[in-house]
Coordinates of C-alpha atoms in Angstrom, one line a residue:
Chain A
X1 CA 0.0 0.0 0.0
X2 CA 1.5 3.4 -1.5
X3 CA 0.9 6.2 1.9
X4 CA 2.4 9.6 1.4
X5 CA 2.3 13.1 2.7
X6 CA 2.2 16.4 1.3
X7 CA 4.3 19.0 3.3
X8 CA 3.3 23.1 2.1
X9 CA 2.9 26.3 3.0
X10 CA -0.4 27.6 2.6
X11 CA -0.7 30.9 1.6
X12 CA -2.9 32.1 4.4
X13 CA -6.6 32.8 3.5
X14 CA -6.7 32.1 0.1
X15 CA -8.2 28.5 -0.2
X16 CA -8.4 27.7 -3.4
X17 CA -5.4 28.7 -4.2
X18 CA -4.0 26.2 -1.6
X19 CA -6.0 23.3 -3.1
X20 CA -5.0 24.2 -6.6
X21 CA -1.0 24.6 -5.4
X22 CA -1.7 21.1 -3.2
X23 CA -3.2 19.5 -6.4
X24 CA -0.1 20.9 -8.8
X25 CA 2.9 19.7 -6.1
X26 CA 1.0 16.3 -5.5
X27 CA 1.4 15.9 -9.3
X28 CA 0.8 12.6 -10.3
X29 CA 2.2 11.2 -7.5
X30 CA 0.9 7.2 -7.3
X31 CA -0.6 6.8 -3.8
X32 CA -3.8 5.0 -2.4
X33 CA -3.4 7.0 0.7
X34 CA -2.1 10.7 1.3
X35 CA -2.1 12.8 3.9
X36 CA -2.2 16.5 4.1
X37 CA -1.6 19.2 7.0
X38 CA -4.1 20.7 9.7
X39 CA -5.9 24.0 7.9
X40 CA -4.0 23.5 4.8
X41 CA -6.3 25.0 2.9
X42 CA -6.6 28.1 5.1
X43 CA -3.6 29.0 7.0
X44 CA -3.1 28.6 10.8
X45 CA -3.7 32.0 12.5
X46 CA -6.5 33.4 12.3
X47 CA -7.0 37.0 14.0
X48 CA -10.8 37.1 14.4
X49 CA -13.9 35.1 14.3
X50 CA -14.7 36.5 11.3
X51 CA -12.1 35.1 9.3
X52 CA -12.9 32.1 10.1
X53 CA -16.6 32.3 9.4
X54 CA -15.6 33.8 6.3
X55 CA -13.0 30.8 5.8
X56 CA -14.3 27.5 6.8
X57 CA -16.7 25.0 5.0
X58 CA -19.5 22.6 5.2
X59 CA -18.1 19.0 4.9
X60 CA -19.3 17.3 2.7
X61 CA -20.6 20.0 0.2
X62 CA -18.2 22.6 0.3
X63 CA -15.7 23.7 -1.8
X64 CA -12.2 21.4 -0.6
X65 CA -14.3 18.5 0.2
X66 CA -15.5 18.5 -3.1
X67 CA -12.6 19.4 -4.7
X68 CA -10.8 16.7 -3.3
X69 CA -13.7 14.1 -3.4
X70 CA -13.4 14.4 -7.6
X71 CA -9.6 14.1 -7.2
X72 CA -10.0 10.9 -5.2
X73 CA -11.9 9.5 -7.9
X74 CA -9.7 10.5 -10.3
X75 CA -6.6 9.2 -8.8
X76 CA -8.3 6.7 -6.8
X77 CA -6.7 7.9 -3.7
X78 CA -7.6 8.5 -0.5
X79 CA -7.3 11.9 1.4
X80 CA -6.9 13.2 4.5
X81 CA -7.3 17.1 5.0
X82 CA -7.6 19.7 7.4
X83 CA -9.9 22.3 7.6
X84 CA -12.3 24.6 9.0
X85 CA -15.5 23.3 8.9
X86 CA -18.5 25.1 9.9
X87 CA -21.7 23.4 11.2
X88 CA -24.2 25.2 11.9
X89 CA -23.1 28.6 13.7
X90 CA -19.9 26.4 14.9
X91 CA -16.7 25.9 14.0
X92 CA -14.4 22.7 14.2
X93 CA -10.7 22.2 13.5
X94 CA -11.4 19.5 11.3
X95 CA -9.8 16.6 9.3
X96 CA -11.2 15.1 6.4
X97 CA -11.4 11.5 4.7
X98 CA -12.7 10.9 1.4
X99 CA -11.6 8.4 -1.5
X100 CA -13.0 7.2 -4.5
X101 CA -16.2 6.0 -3.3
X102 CA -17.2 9.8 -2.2
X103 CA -17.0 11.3 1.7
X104 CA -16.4 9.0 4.5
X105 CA -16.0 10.8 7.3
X106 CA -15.0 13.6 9.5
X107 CA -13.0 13.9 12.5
X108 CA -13.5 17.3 14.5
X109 CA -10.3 18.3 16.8
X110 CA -10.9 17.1 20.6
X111 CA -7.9 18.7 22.0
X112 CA -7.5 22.4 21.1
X113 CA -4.2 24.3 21.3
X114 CA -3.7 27.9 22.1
X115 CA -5.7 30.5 20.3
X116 CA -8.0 27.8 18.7
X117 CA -9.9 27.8 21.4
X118 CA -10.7 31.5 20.5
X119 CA -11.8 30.1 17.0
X120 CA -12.9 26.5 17.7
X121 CA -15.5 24.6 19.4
X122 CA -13.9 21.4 20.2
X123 CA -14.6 17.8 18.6
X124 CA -17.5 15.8 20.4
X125 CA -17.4 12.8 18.4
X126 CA -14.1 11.2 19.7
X127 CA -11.5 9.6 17.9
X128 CA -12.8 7.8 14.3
X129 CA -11.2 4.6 12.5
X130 CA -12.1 3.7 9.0
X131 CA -12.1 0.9 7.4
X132 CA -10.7 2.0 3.8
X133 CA -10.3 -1.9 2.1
X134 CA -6.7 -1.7 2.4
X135 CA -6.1 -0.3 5.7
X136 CA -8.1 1.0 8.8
X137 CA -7.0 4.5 9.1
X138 CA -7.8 6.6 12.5
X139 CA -7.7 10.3 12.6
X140 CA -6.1 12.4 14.9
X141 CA -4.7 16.3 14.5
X142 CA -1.6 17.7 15.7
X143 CA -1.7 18.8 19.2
X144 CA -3.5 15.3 19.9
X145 CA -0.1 13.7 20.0
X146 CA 0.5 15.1 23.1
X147 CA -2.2 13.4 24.6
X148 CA -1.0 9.9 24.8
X149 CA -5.2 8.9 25.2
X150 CA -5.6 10.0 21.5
X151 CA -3.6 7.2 19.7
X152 CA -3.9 4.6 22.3
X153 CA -8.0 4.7 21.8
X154 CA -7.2 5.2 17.8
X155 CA -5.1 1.8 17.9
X156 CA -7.3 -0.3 20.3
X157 CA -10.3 0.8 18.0
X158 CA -8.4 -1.1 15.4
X159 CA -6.3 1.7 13.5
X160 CA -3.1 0.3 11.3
X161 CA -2.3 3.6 10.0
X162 CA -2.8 7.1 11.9
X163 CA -2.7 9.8 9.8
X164 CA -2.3 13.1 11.7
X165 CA -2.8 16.1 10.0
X166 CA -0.7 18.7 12.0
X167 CA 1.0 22.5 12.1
X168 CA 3.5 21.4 14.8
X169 CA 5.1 24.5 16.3
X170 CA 6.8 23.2 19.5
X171 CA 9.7 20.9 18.3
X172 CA 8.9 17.4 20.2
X173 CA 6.1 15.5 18.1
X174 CA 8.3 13.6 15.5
X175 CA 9.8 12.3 18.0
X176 CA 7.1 11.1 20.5
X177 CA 5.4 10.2 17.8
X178 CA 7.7 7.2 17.4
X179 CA 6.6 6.6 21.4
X180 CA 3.2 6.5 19.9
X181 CA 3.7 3.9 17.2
X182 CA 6.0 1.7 19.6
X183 CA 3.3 1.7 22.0
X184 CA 0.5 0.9 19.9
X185 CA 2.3 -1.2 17.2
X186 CA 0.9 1.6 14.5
X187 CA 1.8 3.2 11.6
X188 CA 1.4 7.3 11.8
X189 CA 1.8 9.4 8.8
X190 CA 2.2 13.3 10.2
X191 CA 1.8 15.8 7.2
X192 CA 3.0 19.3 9.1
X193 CA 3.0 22.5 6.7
X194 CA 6.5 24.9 6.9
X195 CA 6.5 28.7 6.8
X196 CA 6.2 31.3 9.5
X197 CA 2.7 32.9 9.8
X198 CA 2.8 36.2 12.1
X199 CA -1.0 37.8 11.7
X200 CA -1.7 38.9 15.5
X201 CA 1.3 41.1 15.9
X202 CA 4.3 39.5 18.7
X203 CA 2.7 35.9 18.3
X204 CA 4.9 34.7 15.4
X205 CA 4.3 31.4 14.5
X206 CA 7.6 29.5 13.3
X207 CA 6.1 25.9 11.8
X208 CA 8.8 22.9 12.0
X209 CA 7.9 20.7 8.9
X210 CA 9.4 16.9 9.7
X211 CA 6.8 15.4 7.7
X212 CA 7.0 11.8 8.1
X213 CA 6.1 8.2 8.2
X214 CA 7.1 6.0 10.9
X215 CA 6.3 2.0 11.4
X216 CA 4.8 -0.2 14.0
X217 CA 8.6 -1.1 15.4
X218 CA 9.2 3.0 15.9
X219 CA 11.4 3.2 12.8
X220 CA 10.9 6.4 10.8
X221 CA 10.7 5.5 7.5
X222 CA 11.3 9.1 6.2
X223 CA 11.2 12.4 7.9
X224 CA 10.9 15.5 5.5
X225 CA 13.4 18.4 5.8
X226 CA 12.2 21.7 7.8
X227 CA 11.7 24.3 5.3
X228 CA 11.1 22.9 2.3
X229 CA 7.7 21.7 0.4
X230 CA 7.7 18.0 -0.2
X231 CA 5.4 14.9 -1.4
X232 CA 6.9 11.8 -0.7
X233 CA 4.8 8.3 -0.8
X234 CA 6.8 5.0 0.2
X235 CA 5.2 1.4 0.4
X236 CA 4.0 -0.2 3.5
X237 CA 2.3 -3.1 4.7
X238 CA -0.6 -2.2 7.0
X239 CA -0.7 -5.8 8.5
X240 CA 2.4 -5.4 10.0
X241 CA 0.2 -2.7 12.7
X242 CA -1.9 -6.1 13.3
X243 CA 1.0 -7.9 15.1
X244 CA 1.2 -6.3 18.5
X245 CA 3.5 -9.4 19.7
X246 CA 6.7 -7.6 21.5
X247 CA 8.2 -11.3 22.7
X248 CA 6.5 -14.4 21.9
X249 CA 5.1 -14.0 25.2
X250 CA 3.9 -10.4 25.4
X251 CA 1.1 -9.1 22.6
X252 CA 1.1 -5.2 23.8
X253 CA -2.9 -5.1 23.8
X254 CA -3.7 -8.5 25.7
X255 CA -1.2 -7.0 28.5
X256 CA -2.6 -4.3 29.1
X257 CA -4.4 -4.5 32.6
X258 CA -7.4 -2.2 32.3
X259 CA -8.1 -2.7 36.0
X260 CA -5.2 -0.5 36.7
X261 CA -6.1 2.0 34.3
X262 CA -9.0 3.4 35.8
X263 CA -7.8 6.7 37.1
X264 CA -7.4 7.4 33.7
X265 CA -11.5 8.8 32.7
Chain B
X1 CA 16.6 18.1 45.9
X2 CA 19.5 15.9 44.5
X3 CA 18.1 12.7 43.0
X4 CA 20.7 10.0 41.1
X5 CA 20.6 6.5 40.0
X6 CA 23.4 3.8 40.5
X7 CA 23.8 1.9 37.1
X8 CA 25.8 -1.5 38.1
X9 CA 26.2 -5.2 36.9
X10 CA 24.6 -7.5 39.6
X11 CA 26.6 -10.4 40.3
X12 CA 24.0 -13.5 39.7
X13 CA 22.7 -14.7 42.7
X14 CA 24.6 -13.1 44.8
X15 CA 22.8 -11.2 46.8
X16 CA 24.6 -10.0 49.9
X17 CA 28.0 -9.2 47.0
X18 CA 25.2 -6.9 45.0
X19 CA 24.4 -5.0 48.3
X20 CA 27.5 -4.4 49.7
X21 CA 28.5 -3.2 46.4
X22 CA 26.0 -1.3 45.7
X23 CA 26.6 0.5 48.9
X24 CA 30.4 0.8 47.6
X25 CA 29.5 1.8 43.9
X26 CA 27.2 4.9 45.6
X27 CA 30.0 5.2 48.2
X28 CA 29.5 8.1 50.1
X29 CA 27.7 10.2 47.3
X30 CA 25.2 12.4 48.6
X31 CA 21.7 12.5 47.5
X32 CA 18.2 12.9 48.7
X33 CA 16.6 10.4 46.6
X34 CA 18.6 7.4 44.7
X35 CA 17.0 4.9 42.3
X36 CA 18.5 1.6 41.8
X37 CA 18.2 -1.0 38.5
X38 CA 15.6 -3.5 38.7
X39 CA 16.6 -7.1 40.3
X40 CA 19.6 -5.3 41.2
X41 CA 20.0 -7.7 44.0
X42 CA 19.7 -11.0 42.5
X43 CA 20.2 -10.5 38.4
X44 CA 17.6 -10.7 35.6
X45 CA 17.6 -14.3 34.3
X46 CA 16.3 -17.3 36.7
X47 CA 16.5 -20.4 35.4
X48 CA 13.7 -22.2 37.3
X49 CA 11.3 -21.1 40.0
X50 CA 13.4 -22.8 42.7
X51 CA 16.2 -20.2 41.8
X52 CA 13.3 -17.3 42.6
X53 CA 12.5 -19.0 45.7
X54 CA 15.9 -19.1 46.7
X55 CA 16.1 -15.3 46.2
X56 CA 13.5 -13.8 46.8
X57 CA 12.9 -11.8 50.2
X58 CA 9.8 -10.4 52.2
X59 CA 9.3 -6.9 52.5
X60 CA 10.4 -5.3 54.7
X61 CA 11.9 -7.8 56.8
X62 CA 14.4 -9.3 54.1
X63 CA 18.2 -8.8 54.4
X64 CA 18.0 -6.0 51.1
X65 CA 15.1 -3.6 52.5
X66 CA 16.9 -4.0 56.1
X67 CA 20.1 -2.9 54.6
X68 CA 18.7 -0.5 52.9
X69 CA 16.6 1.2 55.7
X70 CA 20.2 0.9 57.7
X71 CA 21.7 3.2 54.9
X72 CA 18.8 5.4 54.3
X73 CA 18.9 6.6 58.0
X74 CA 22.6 6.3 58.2
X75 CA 22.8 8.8 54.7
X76 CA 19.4 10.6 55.1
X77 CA 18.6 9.6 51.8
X78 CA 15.6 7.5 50.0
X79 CA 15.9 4.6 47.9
X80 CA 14.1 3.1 45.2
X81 CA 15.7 -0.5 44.3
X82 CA 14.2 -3.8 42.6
X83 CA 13.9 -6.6 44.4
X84 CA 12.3 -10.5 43.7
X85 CA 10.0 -10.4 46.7
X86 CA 8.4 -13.1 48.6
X87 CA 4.9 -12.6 49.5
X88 CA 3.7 -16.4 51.6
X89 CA 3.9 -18.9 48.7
X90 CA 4.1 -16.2 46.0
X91 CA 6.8 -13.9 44.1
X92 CA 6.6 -10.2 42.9
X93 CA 8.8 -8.1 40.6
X94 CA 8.9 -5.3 43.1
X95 CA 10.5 -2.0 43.7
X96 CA 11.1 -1.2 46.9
X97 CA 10.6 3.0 48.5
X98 CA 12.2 3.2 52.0
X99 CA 13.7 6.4 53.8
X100 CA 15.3 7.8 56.5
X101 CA 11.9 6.9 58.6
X102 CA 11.9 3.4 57.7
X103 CA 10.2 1.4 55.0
X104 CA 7.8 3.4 53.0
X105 CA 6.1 1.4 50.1
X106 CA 6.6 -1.1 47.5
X107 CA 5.0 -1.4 44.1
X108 CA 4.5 -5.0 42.4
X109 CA 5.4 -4.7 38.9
X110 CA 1.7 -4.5 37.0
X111 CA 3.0 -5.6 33.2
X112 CA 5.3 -8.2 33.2
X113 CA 8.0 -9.1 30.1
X114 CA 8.8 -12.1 28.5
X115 CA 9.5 -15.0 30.9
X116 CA 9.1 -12.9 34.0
X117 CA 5.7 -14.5 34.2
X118 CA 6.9 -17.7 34.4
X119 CA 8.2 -17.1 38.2
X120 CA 6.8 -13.9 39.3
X121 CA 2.7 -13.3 39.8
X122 CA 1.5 -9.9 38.5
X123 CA 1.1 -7.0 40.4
X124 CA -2.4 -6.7 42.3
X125 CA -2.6 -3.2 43.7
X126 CA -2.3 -0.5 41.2
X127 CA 1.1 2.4 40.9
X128 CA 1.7 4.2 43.9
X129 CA 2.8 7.5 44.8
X130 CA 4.4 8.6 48.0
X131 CA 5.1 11.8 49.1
X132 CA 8.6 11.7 50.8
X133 CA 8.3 15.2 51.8
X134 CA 10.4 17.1 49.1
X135 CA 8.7 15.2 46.3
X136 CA 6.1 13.1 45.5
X137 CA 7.3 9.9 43.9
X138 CA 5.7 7.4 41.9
X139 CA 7.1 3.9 41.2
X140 CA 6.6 1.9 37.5
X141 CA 9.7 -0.5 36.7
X142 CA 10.7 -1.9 33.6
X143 CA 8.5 -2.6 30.6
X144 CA 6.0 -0.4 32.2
X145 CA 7.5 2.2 30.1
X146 CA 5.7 0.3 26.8
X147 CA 2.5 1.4 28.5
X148 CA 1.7 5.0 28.1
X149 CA -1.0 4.2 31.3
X150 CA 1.5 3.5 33.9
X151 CA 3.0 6.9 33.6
X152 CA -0.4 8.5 33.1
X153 CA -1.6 6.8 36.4
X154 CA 1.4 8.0 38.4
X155 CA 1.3 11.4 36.8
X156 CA -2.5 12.1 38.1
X157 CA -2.0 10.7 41.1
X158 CA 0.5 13.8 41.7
X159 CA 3.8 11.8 41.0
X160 CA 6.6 14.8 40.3
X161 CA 9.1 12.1 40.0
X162 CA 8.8 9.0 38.5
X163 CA 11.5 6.4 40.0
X164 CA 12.1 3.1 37.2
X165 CA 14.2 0.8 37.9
X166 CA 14.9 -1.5 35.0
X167 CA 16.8 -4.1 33.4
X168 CA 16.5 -2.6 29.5
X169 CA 17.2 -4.8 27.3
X170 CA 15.4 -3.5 24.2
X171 CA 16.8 0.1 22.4
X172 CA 13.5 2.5 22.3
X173 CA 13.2 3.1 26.5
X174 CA 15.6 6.2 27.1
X175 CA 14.0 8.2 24.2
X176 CA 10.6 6.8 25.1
X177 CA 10.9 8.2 28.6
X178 CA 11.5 11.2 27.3
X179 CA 7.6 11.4 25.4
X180 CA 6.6 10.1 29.1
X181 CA 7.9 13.1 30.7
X182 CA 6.9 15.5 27.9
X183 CA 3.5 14.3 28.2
X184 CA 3.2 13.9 31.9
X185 CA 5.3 17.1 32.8
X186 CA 7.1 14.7 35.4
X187 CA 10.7 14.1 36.2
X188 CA 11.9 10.7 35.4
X189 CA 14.9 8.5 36.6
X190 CA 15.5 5.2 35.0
X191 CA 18.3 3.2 36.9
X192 CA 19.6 0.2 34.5
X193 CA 21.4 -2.7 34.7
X194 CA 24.5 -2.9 32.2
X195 CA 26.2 -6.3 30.6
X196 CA 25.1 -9.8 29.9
X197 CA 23.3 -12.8 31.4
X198 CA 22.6 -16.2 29.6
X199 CA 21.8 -18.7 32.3
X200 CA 19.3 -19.8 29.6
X201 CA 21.3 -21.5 26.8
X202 CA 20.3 -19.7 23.3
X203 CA 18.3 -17.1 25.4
X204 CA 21.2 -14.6 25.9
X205 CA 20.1 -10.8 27.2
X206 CA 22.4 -7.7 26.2
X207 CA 21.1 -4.8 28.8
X208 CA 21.3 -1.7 27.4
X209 CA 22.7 0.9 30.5
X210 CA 21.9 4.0 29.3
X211 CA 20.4 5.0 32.9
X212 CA 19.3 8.5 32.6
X213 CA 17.3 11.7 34.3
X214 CA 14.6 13.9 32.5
X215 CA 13.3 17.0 33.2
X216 CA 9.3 17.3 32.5
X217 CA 10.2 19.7 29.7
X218 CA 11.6 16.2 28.1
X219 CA 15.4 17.3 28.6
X220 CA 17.8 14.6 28.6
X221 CA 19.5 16.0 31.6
X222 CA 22.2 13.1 31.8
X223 CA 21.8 9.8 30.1
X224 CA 24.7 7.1 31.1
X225 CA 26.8 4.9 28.6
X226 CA 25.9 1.3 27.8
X227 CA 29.0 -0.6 29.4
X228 CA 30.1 0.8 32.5
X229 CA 28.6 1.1 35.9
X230 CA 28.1 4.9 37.1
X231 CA 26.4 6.7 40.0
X232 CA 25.7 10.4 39.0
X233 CA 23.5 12.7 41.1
X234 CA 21.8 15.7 39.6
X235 CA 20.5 18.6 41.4
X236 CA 16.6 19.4 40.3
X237 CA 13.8 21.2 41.3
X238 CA 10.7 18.9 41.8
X239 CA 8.2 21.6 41.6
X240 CA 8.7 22.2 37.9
X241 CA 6.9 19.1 37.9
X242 CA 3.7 20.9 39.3
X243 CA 3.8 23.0 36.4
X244 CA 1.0 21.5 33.9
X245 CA 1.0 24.4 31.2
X246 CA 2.4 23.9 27.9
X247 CA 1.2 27.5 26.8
X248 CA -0.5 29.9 29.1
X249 CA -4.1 28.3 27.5
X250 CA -3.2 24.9 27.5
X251 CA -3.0 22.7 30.6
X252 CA -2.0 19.3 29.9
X253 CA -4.3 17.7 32.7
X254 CA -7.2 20.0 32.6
X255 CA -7.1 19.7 28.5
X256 CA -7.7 15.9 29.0
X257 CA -11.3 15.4 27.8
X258 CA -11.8 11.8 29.2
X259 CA -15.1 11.7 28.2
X260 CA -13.5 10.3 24.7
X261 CA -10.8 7.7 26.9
X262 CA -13.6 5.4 27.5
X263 CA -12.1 3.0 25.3
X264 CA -8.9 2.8 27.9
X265 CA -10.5 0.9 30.3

């Protein structure tokens, strides 16, 4: 199975604009599943309410979703996106699935960093896996990885592949996102945008880029430069996140001893 | 507060030889709070439950915790070591807390690894925390690091320091510990073991050393070599520990939405 990210710079505010320039540096790139970053249709700082009513989209009929819903069929490939999405009079920091056979669903962001919160009402729905044919894919966005809950209910809902939208700013995720694949025998694809956005005057945003993909045994398969757009697909085999053996004698999930866990909710 | 680990090669078996140099190895080093390897006492690898019987000791009345409460008083410091211990006709993978006041706790290692489970019983009463006055300490050993829910447990039960005492033999645990601390906001010290045991033909074990201290910031603030035994004592300041935000709108334990862990448990 052919999973790839794209890693850009939006250009902040203009949206089609992004999709079109996401579109042109995806190319023809072969892939039957590719991730893209948190808002990447948007930008990441937005200075008022306003611009994000005036920004985000219904899911499934707006613009992106669409967009990318005939560009799945198309290239029969699946997508994951960030967005805005608006529902109702709400906002969500969202990330979308969709692939050939149309929309298959949405996952609205559950942990909110920062100034989101400003923006953002945050995700009721918990964490979603879907079954794609090839490979259950869960979705999580950026700040999530923090939250070692966020994978670890991903993977025992039966994700092989997390794809994790992001617009990392603080400069630990790649790495603890090996922690979470190690712990959860998973793969994770983080698409992060580059570029420095600095709407609301002193609160520059620098963003860190390390794109990458990293297996079930915590190797990272590639890791994309820091300031530079890339696409880059490489071939895995999602069964490999099905063998949680760490010995013979120790399958990560059937040790897990729940009756401890309970402080944790 | 000045906390340190003691990174040796036990001696198999030889239990009153892996004290006494233990005691040599810290010699008179001074520290509030030192954490010891796992099994430091007896090495890693039995051979048969017999061997385990043989070793093993109740807590607190055993020769080790008796030594060690000797010292702790004697150097006003607290130790965290791993023992086998007895418990009537049964054996634990335990670490052992005891102080300058005496014996304090002992946590009964919840996920066991590989063949462990052929001689020890698993842990029945959850990860502990005890406040030792300067700190409060929580107690996971080993392979407990594989499972992001031991950590979490200790962290929201108010652990500022976590003390693990292990006997690493795979490579991912030092830069794991270091997503544990990140996430937790928690100190951690991981005392390991360092050479070789094969008391099982064909079943030899390379430990890894590689004992180390991190700051809840996920600083390595010393990390050990893999071949030679070392005490090293850092000076840190366990209240950074209390410290939960990650920007001045995110808290890392009130952002926890556990209404979505469910799954965990």
């Amino acid at each position: 199975m052919k999973v790839g990210f794209l890693q850009m710079e939006p250009d902040f505010g203009r949206v089609r604009r992004n999709v079109e320039r996401a579109f042109s540096l995806m190319g023809d790139c072969e892939a039957d599943l590719m991730v893209l970053p948190e808002l990447f249709n948007t930008g990441y700082q937005f200075a008022s309410r306003d611009e994000v009513k005036a920004l985000a989209e219904e899911v499934p009929e707006g613009f992106t979703t669409e967009a990318f819903i005939y560009e799945a069929r198309k290239r029969k490939t699946y997508f994951v996106f960030g967005i805005a999405e608006k529902v109702r009079d709400r906002f969500f920091n969202s990330a979308v699935l969709v692939g050939p056979e149309g929309f298959i669903g949405v996952y609205r962001k559950i942990h909110l960093f920062s100034m989101e919160r400003l923006w953002f009402a945050p995700g009721e729905d918990g964490f979603p896996v879907f079954d794609i044919g090839m490979a259950r894919v869960g979705l999580m966005i950026c700040v999530d990885w923090l939250f070692p809950e966020a994978a670890r209910v991903l993977a025992l809902e039966g994700a092989d592949i997390i794809c994790h939208p992001s617009n990392l700013v603080l400069p630990h995720c790649p790495d603890a996102m090996v922690t979470r694949c190690l712990e959860n025998r998973v793969f994770a694809v983080t698409a992060n945008r580059i570029g420095r956005e600095e709407r609301i005057p002193g609160k520059a945003l620098n963003f860190i880029g390390k794109s990458q993909i990293v297996s079930p045994r915590g190797k990272i398969l590639y890791r994309a430069p820091e300031d530079r757009e890339e696409v880059r697909v490489l071939d895995i085999s999602p069964e490999e996140a099905r063998d949680k053996l760490i010995t013979p004698e120790n399958d990560i999930f059937l040790d897990r001893r729940k009756e401890f866990y309970e402080r944790l909710v």
